[in-house]
Amino acid sequence: MRTERYDIIIIGSGAGGGTMAYALADTPARILVLERGDFVPQEDENWNPEAVWKHLRYQTSERWIDERGDEFRPYTHYNVGGNTKFWGSVLYRLRREDFHPLEHMEGVSPGWPIDYDTLAPYYERAEHLYHVHGELGTDPTEPERPAFPHAPIPHSETIAAIVEQLRAQGLHPSPLPLGIRDGCVLCNTCNSFACKVHAKSEAEVCCVRPAIERPNVDLWTNAYARRLLTNPAGSKVEAVEVEIKGETVRAEAPLVVVACGAVNSAALLLRSATDKHPDGLANSSGLVGRRYMAHLATMMQGFHPFRKNAAVFQKTVAINDFYFRGPRTNYPLGHIQSQGRTHGVMAQTVVPQVPLKYYEWWVARGVDWLAMSEDLPDAGNRVTLDSKGRIHLRYRPNNLRAHGMLVKEMRRVLYRLGFWVVMTHSHGAKNTTHQCGTLVFGDNPRESVLDPYCRAHDVENLFVVDASFFPSSAAVNPALTIAAQALRVADHIRTADLRIGTADLKVGTTNAATANATVGNVDRRT
Ligand SMILES: Cc1cc2nc3c(=O)[nH]c(=O)nc-3n(C[C@H](O)[C@H](O)[C@H](O)COP(=O)(O)OP(=O)(O)OC[C@H]3O[C@@H](n4cnc5c(N)ncnc54)[C@H](O)[C@@H]3O)c2cc1C
Ligand code: SF4
């Protein structure tokens, strides 16, 4: 087997891994980024609803198995930039209260081992890195923060009129914080599509491409990390077993950062079981793969037969009035945001027998929304592997009553806006877009897999910086928090003397491969 040696190996190039690669790229460390997918080509199909929604051109063809034993094709993407290539680029900070235990209708959402103030400076850096546009002072739930790096994206006429009407209803609509770069043409194929002109702020363009311009950073695409290989004591990862182009390569490094996404990172640790870690690597707590969360999400559409919706880019407004309590309950209900325009082809996936032209007529008269609530961690909701290594995902959504109330409140809001019909659709337990929580971080090794810097309690040179570390899912989009924590962990790696085995790994002052090296000396370009 061929062996390659680096100082740091990062597995996965999405929100967590891509950001981490960027944050460490200006150090002298030799960094290898492993990505199981390839670059998404810039091509016409990027913006073609039929290619994306009918032929599922960019979605993985992998199959996972649900709790009934049925196969399903998860809505996830394996490519450089990970799921960020297809995201809606809504980049929220968690609310200050989300870091503390919060009582919900069906249980308590646990606190985090860090608070908002700890993450705030990294949120700020992440917002600059991902070019976030927003407006201070309009969202009643917004924690204290400086001005956004960029002014909010202007509302279309349709949404601007709706915003006025929402205010007249006594609500507090606010501009959605959006990560968008120069060159954006505000098209109607953003959320769930790749940006053909690379104007969306996502991990490939904001992080991975700048990182690999550096001579010390290599990216291997189509490189699948099969297992992490440990030393005989099981205390350290020594190498990553990589499948690439039909070959198995042993990639070695004194520091390994896993960022495969919440399901795949848990799966990688489970696949890496040894006699020292019989239940999976870093799993002395028994929590690897457990506490999977994914948000409760319902797409909603207000329809009026005589009002054509002229908006092209309509994903610009949020309603957070029900985030901590609803008009009819003191429990949190969740968050509402306007969605990208629904295309006829997308709607047709629900009932394919209905001819496309009817859907086109319908969606041209609809305004689209997303209602999102927090789901609570449950040890029974988990990722496991079977003897063939296939991923099983057991997920029984909870906190459904609160979500039902949120959808009801939004329905009332939409009827008051004059819509004749309100359609709803949910992917239910198959919704994997906001997957998180499978390798929870915390202070107590018996109750968490990672420490507050996302280092495995059980394995000294292993970090995990994707959505796995979330102790709770909150009710806003997760990725800015993933990126902010990756920047925080990168700072920790750069500045801390990481005692790994007998050698001190200083990722701040020398070359880590040759011991006591600088992997730091910070040029914070964020
Ligand atoms: C359509 C869509 C819209 C979304 N919109 C938003 C939004 O507006 N705002 C928001 O905050 N979030 C949004 N999300 C969610 C967001 O994209 C994710 O929360 C985020 O990308 C998760 O980051 P991650 O680093 O955990 O995983 P990912 O970004 O998924 O990255 C994981 C990477 O690891 C790679 N990988 C996996 N296994 C291996 C392996 N064994 N070996 C090598 N590589 C591997 C994958 O190919 C992938 O590139 C959206 C998601 C989707 C699908
Ligand atoms: S709206 Fe802007 S960022 Fe989004 S896909 Fe279109 S051009 Fe790209």
XYZ file of C-alpha atoms and ligand atoms in Angstrom:
587
model
C 0.000 0.000 0.000
C 1.317 3.443 -0.925
C 1.926 5.757 2.043
C 1.740 9.578 1.943
C 2.679 11.838 4.826
C 1.201 15.216 5.762
C 1.019 17.392 8.888
C -2.739 17.692 8.957
C -5.418 15.692 7.180
C -8.909 17.173 6.834
C -11.620 14.762 5.711
C -14.506 16.505 3.940
C -14.561 19.895 2.232
C -17.990 21.289 3.181
C -18.981 23.949 5.718
C -16.753 22.478 8.441
C -13.858 20.951 6.480
C -13.648 23.672 3.822
C -13.608 26.414 6.452
C -10.975 24.545 8.453
C -8.754 24.133 5.364
C -9.009 27.855 4.687
C -8.263 28.776 8.284
C -5.093 26.647 8.437
C -3.896 27.208 4.875
C -1.575 30.090 5.691
C 0.395 28.033 8.208
C 3.512 26.113 7.199
C 1.721 22.827 7.836
C 1.406 20.466 4.886
C -2.318 19.915 4.670
C -4.231 17.232 2.800
C -7.962 17.656 2.187
C -9.738 14.421 1.325
C -13.039 14.753 -0.525
C -15.031 11.740 -1.667
C -16.687 13.699 -4.485
C -15.424 15.832 -7.347
C -15.791 19.497 -8.288
C -19.306 20.381 -9.453
C -18.745 21.585 -13.030
C -19.949 25.048 -14.037
C -22.513 24.053 -16.655
C -26.023 24.916 -17.857
C -27.490 22.098 -15.787
C -26.511 23.965 -12.606
C -29.555 26.159 -13.096
C -31.824 23.659 -14.829
C -34.729 22.592 -12.554
C -35.273 19.441 -14.581
C -31.635 18.335 -14.242
C -31.610 19.137 -10.536
C -35.068 18.031 -9.440
C -36.111 15.380 -11.951
C -32.811 13.736 -12.808
C -31.200 14.488 -9.394
C -27.981 15.216 -11.236
C -25.959 16.333 -8.238
C -27.518 14.369 -5.400
C -25.715 11.272 -4.207
C -26.998 7.998 -5.614
C -26.032 6.272 -2.381
C -28.836 4.573 -0.486
C -29.337 4.662 3.272
C -31.759 2.484 5.190
C -34.526 3.825 7.383
C -35.830 2.331 10.599
C -38.319 0.126 8.746
C -35.466 -1.380 6.760
C -36.432 0.458 3.547
C -33.781 1.994 1.335
C -33.946 5.712 0.548
C -31.785 8.092 -1.411
C -30.699 10.786 1.069
C -30.935 14.398 -0.007
C -27.223 15.021 0.369
C -24.340 15.866 -1.945
C -20.817 14.486 -2.176
C -18.643 17.019 -3.958
C -16.063 19.698 -3.254
C -17.858 22.181 -0.971
C -20.245 19.488 0.266
C -23.832 20.548 0.774
C -22.879 24.217 0.827
C -22.778 24.116 -3.010
C -26.552 23.666 -2.950
C -27.545 25.580 0.117
C -29.796 28.609 0.265
C -26.912 30.523 1.880
C -29.069 31.663 4.797
C -26.352 32.278 7.354
C -27.752 32.777 10.844
C -26.100 33.081 14.218
C -27.816 30.960 16.845
C -29.772 33.084 19.278
C -28.085 33.798 22.614
C -30.698 31.623 24.391
C -29.986 28.641 22.108
C -26.710 28.071 23.950
C -28.571 27.479 27.230
C -31.132 24.868 28.264
C -34.464 25.891 26.793
C -37.790 24.402 27.768
C -39.828 23.199 24.819
C -43.305 21.756 24.603
C -41.955 18.190 24.517
C -38.763 18.460 26.582
C -35.687 20.523 27.277
C -33.220 21.490 24.603
C -29.824 21.059 26.301
C -27.245 23.795 26.783
C -23.915 24.025 24.974
C -20.496 23.880 26.673
C -19.774 27.321 25.197
C -21.926 30.431 25.188
C -22.831 32.989 22.563
C -20.061 35.375 23.625
C -17.441 32.664 23.074
C -18.557 32.122 19.502
C -19.425 35.759 18.686
C -15.941 36.793 17.375
C -15.861 33.674 15.180
C -19.359 34.359 13.897
C -18.064 37.734 12.849
C -15.119 36.233 10.989
C -17.334 33.619 9.378
C -19.745 36.326 8.230
C -16.894 38.164 6.531
C -15.545 34.985 4.995
C -18.991 34.081 3.619
C -19.977 37.676 2.662
C -23.121 37.840 4.762
C -25.707 40.525 3.968
C -28.168 41.546 6.652
C -29.672 44.319 8.702
C -29.129 45.103 12.340
C -32.001 45.893 14.680
C -35.016 44.436 12.882
C -35.064 40.867 14.213
C -36.492 40.745 17.752
C -34.461 37.605 18.581
C -31.107 38.829 17.254
C -28.317 38.671 19.871
C -26.086 41.729 20.310
C -23.780 41.972 17.347
C -21.955 44.496 15.170
C -23.329 45.579 11.805
C -23.405 42.928 9.080
C -20.511 42.982 6.620
C -22.912 43.894 3.791
C -26.272 45.654 3.423
C -29.323 43.399 3.112
C -30.349 42.008 -0.260
C -33.270 44.175 -1.408
C -36.742 42.636 -1.395
C -38.565 42.075 -4.674
C -41.752 44.123 -5.097
C -43.882 41.147 -4.063
C -41.924 40.535 -0.875
C -41.637 44.264 -0.049
C -45.444 44.514 -0.196
C -45.792 41.407 1.976
C -43.326 42.835 4.506
C -45.519 45.935 4.892
C -48.595 43.765 5.384
C -46.765 41.580 7.923
C -45.868 44.723 9.890
C -49.524 45.755 9.762
C -50.304 42.382 11.361
C -48.040 43.385 14.262
C -45.181 41.062 13.210
C -41.491 41.978 12.945
C -40.217 40.717 9.600
C -36.468 41.057 9.099
C -34.115 40.638 6.145
C -32.712 37.099 5.924
C -28.945 37.038 6.498
C -27.653 35.798 3.137
C -24.166 34.876 1.924
C -23.874 36.272 -1.591
C -20.876 37.498 -3.563
C -20.240 40.004 -6.316
C -21.644 38.841 -9.622
C -24.922 37.535 -8.208
C -27.777 38.136 -10.640
C -30.484 37.279 -8.074
C -31.864 34.438 -10.174
C -34.665 31.997 -9.339
C -32.405 28.940 -9.128
C -30.359 29.455 -5.959
C -31.518 27.270 -3.061
C -30.940 23.579 -3.984
C -29.012 24.572 -7.151
C -25.290 25.153 -7.631
C -24.453 28.700 -8.665
C -23.299 28.659 -12.272
C -21.432 31.963 -11.892
C -19.880 31.102 -8.523
C -21.564 34.078 -6.847
C -23.032 32.079 -3.996
C -20.946 32.119 -0.838
C -20.172 28.470 -0.331
C -17.240 26.462 0.901
C -15.709 25.665 -2.481
C -15.418 29.246 -3.702
C -14.909 31.004 -0.360
C -12.584 28.478 1.266
C -11.358 25.456 -0.676
C -10.210 27.226 -3.842
C -8.241 29.930 -1.967
C -6.747 27.256 0.312
C -5.496 25.022 -2.498
C -3.827 27.953 -4.212
C -1.266 27.660 -1.424
C 1.601 25.274 -2.155
C 1.219 23.545 1.214
C -2.404 22.466 0.674
C -3.346 19.455 -1.438
C -6.877 18.385 -2.299
C -7.566 14.812 -3.317
C -10.953 14.497 -4.975
C -12.813 11.203 -5.416
C -10.928 10.171 -2.301
C -13.086 8.237 0.133
C -11.859 7.936 3.737
C -12.729 4.366 4.575
C -11.226 4.058 8.048
C -9.138 5.863 10.607
C -6.233 3.646 11.662
C -5.036 3.962 15.248
C -1.854 3.092 17.130
C -1.833 -0.197 19.092
C -2.915 1.600 22.281
C -5.867 3.129 20.434
C -5.001 6.570 21.769
C -4.040 8.218 18.492
C -5.006 8.152 14.844
C -1.924 7.244 12.834
C -3.327 7.231 9.343
C -6.396 7.423 7.159
C -7.130 4.542 4.823
C -8.205 6.206 1.600
C -9.824 4.685 -1.485
C -8.859 6.707 -4.506
C -9.158 5.703 -8.159
C -9.260 2.010 -7.370
C -6.210 2.229 -5.128
C -5.954 2.094 -1.354
C -3.584 4.689 0.069
C -2.382 5.111 3.640
C -2.324 8.849 4.403
C -0.489 9.629 7.639
C -0.517 12.769 9.752
C -0.034 13.748 13.402
C -3.363 15.595 13.325
C -6.622 14.459 11.731
C -9.752 16.575 11.365
C -12.965 14.802 10.415
C -15.689 16.842 8.664
C -17.759 14.400 6.613
C -21.150 15.745 7.723
C -23.053 14.483 10.762
C -24.118 11.131 9.333
C -20.903 10.262 7.520
C -18.576 11.364 10.325
C -20.411 9.090 12.746
C -20.271 6.317 10.143
C -16.512 6.820 9.696
C -15.896 6.494 13.433
C -18.106 3.408 13.604
C -16.237 1.874 10.648
C -12.953 2.523 12.476
C -13.703 0.160 15.382
C -10.762 -1.872 16.734
C -10.261 -4.156 19.716
C -9.373 -1.025 21.721
C -12.498 0.744 20.457
C -14.874 -2.178 19.845
C -17.998 0.018 19.545
C -16.407 2.503 17.206
C -13.587 4.995 17.529
C -13.932 7.616 20.301
C -17.063 5.914 21.545
C -16.441 5.314 25.263
C -19.544 7.415 25.943
C -21.623 5.193 23.651
C -22.859 8.373 21.957
C -21.208 8.047 18.536
C -24.042 8.204 16.013
C -26.714 8.979 18.610
C -28.788 12.143 19.197
C -29.221 12.696 15.457
C -31.287 15.815 14.757
C -32.402 17.406 11.497
C -35.001 20.131 12.255
C -38.714 19.867 11.666
C -39.311 21.586 8.363
C -42.495 22.257 6.392
C -42.559 23.991 3.036
C -45.583 26.252 2.742
C -47.037 28.050 -0.239
C -49.646 30.784 -0.251
C -51.646 30.675 -3.506
C -53.947 33.256 -5.066
C -55.484 32.446 -8.480
C -55.563 36.083 -9.641
C -52.235 37.285 -8.259
C -49.257 36.354 -10.371
C -46.063 36.449 -8.354
C -43.501 38.462 -10.341
C -40.676 37.917 -7.825
C -37.567 36.233 -9.208
C -35.436 36.076 -6.068
C -37.825 35.924 -3.141
C -35.723 34.367 -0.371
C -35.134 37.616 1.522
C -37.397 37.786 4.568
C -37.683 36.047 7.931
C -40.281 36.049 10.699
C -38.897 35.249 14.147
C -41.855 36.429 16.230
C -42.687 32.827 17.175
C -39.118 31.738 17.864
C -39.362 31.727 21.669
C -43.127 31.643 22.129
C -46.284 31.609 20.082
C -49.425 33.717 20.389
C -51.174 30.718 21.966
C -48.340 29.137 23.933
C -45.345 30.163 26.001
C -43.184 27.460 24.414
C -40.840 28.058 21.462
C -42.372 27.338 18.047
C -39.613 28.176 15.599
C -38.562 30.235 12.637
C -40.139 31.180 9.307
C -38.293 32.250 6.164
C -39.361 32.971 2.616
C -38.094 30.329 0.208
C -36.711 30.357 -3.321
C -39.367 30.160 -6.048
C -40.852 26.700 -6.495
C -40.492 25.458 -10.071
C -43.174 23.327 -11.687
C -40.761 20.383 -11.913
C -40.083 20.573 -8.182
C -43.793 20.552 -7.372
C -44.323 17.681 -9.789
C -42.032 15.435 -7.758
C -44.824 15.273 -5.144
C -47.519 13.928 -7.543
C -45.753 13.081 -10.842
C -48.998 12.058 -12.611
C -50.235 15.657 -12.851
C -49.016 17.317 -16.110
C -46.274 19.904 -15.689
C -48.251 22.789 -17.239
C -50.746 22.732 -14.357
C -47.921 22.936 -11.839
C -46.334 25.785 -13.789
C -49.636 27.673 -13.698
C -49.983 27.024 -10.003
C -46.487 27.929 -8.853
C -46.551 31.166 -10.879
C -49.267 32.312 -8.453
C -47.625 31.088 -5.265
C -45.345 32.634 -2.652
C -43.115 30.096 -0.905
C -42.109 29.801 2.748
C -40.306 27.455 5.084
C -41.466 26.848 8.665
C -38.714 25.340 10.802
C -38.756 24.121 14.413
C -36.208 22.665 16.758
C -36.164 18.902 17.228
C -34.758 17.565 20.484
C -31.841 15.168 20.909
C -32.951 11.596 21.540
C -30.363 8.852 22.007
C -32.640 6.502 20.059
C -32.376 8.644 16.915
C -29.131 7.365 15.542
C -26.768 6.321 12.787
C -25.630 2.685 12.758
C -23.887 0.416 10.263
C -24.849 -3.092 9.285
C -22.448 -5.940 8.575
C -22.111 -4.751 4.962
C -21.160 -1.270 6.144
C -24.433 0.274 4.933
C -25.725 3.328 6.781
C -28.925 2.925 8.784
C -30.640 6.096 9.954
C -33.278 5.777 12.615
C -35.075 9.059 13.119
C -38.369 9.563 14.892
C -39.055 13.289 14.835
C -40.133 14.832 18.149
C -41.465 18.222 19.281
C -44.087 17.790 16.572
C -46.828 19.601 18.481
C -44.822 22.815 18.558
C -44.073 22.491 14.864
C -47.739 21.874 14.125
C -48.574 25.100 15.979
C -45.938 27.010 14.014
C -47.413 25.799 10.730
C -50.887 26.753 11.953
C -49.747 30.243 12.946
C -48.112 30.737 9.561
C -51.218 29.478 7.829
C -53.214 32.157 9.668
C -50.643 34.780 8.660
C -50.892 33.721 5.009
C -54.690 33.783 4.999
C -54.581 37.250 6.521
C -52.254 38.222 3.639
C -55.125 37.327 1.318
C -53.980 33.982 -0.087
C -56.858 31.700 -1.006
C -55.115 28.394 -0.491
C -52.139 27.376 1.650
C -50.305 24.234 0.540
C -47.869 22.428 2.819
C -45.310 19.713 2.218
C -42.736 18.054 4.469
C -40.047 15.440 3.855
C -40.624 14.335 7.458
C -38.149 11.782 8.743
C -36.283 11.756 5.377
C -35.182 15.366 5.751
C -31.391 15.178 6.076
C -30.411 18.691 4.968
C -29.841 20.030 8.496
C -28.412 16.809 9.954
C -26.475 17.353 13.187
C -25.743 16.105 16.701
C -24.202 12.662 16.160
C -20.866 13.413 17.911
C -21.932 15.835 20.574
C -19.410 18.149 22.233
C -19.303 18.781 25.970
C -17.179 18.925 29.111
C -17.974 15.476 30.449
C -16.424 12.527 28.529
C -19.186 10.256 29.797
C -21.852 12.464 28.238
C -20.141 13.657 25.087
C -17.831 12.473 22.313
C -15.883 15.701 21.735
C -14.519 18.309 24.110
C -15.514 21.988 23.775
C -12.802 22.458 21.105
C -14.238 19.502 19.200
C -11.330 17.233 20.028
C -12.298 13.606 20.713
C -12.169 12.856 24.444
C -10.777 9.391 23.703
C -8.360 10.057 20.829
C -5.800 12.776 21.355
C -5.128 13.874 17.775
C -8.655 13.672 16.385
C -10.916 16.694 15.844
C -14.391 16.814 14.280
C -15.631 20.140 12.911
C -18.832 19.472 11.010
C -22.466 19.581 12.175
C -21.919 16.517 14.386
C -20.934 18.523 17.464
C -24.316 20.280 17.971
C -25.847 19.444 21.392
C -29.134 20.956 20.201
C -30.396 21.907 16.758
C -31.881 25.371 17.613
C -34.335 26.534 14.958
C -32.230 28.588 12.568
C -30.069 27.276 9.729
C -26.955 25.587 11.117
C -24.063 26.302 8.770
C -22.761 29.657 10.015
C -22.380 28.016 13.431
C -20.460 25.112 11.863
C -18.141 27.555 10.093
C -17.676 29.720 13.200
C -16.775 26.733 15.361
C -14.363 25.488 12.660
C -12.608 28.878 12.808
C -12.496 28.634 16.604
C -11.046 25.122 16.496
C -8.516 26.230 13.871
C -7.387 29.045 16.174
C -7.049 26.529 18.981
C -4.974 24.227 16.782
C -2.770 27.130 15.733
C -2.132 28.489 19.178
C -2.382 25.580 21.618
C 0.483 23.229 22.349
C -1.295 20.027 21.511
C 0.270 17.248 23.504
C -0.023 14.357 21.147
C 1.798 11.248 22.262
C 5.284 12.158 23.368
C 5.805 15.041 20.960
C 4.254 18.467 21.355
C 2.518 19.467 18.174
C 2.783 23.207 17.841
C 0.716 24.148 14.851
C 1.914 27.669 15.309
C 5.622 27.940 15.060
C 7.348 25.174 13.100
C 6.636 22.370 10.740
C 4.495 19.851 12.542
C 5.690 16.917 10.463
C 9.195 17.472 11.702
C 8.031 18.134 15.274
C 7.587 21.325 17.258
C 6.640 23.398 14.278
C 4.702 26.490 13.315
C 1.388 25.560 11.865
C 0.227 29.007 12.703
C 1.604 32.471 12.836
C -1.620 33.974 12.104
C -2.614 35.945 9.074
C -6.347 36.122 9.688
C -7.699 36.805 6.303
C -11.247 36.385 7.509
C -30.462 22.111 -0.497
C -29.831 22.525 0.807
C -30.028 23.814 1.266
C -29.448 24.214 2.467
N -29.570 25.524 2.850
C -28.939 25.940 3.960
C -28.957 27.334 4.317
O -29.526 28.178 3.628
N -28.310 27.682 5.442
C -27.653 26.782 6.244
O -27.105 27.172 7.270
N -27.612 25.477 5.906
C -28.223 25.049 4.787
N -28.151 23.731 4.431
C -27.413 22.807 5.314
C -25.921 22.985 5.141
O -25.568 22.815 3.799
C -25.227 21.991 6.037
O -25.636 22.236 7.378
C -23.707 22.089 5.972
O -23.235 22.005 4.660
C -23.124 20.980 6.823
O -21.728 21.127 6.843
P -20.811 19.873 7.165
O -19.419 20.329 7.127
O -21.357 19.237 8.385
O -21.126 18.829 5.984
P -21.088 18.993 4.403
O -21.147 20.428 4.020
O -22.126 18.108 3.857
O -19.649 18.443 4.018
C -19.278 17.103 4.215
C -18.274 16.730 3.146
O -17.620 15.522 3.493
C -17.507 14.695 2.339
N -17.403 13.319 2.806
C -18.349 12.585 3.437
N -17.870 11.373 3.772
C -16.590 11.325 3.339
C -15.577 10.328 3.373
N -15.788 9.160 3.991
N -14.375 10.593 2.799
C -14.149 11.796 2.200
N -15.089 12.787 2.143
C -16.287 12.550 2.717
C -18.772 15.001 1.563
O -18.656 14.651 0.201
C -18.911 16.512 1.780
O -18.198 17.248 0.823
C -28.700 23.292 3.240
C -28.508 21.988 2.772
C -29.058 21.602 1.561
C -28.840 20.202 1.070
S -29.144 34.025 -6.765
Fe -27.063 34.743 -7.070
S -25.802 33.402 -5.800
Fe -27.792 32.397 -6.058
S -27.483 31.033 -7.816
Fe -28.357 32.966 -8.599
S -26.551 34.171 -9.171
Fe -25.824 32.519 -7.872
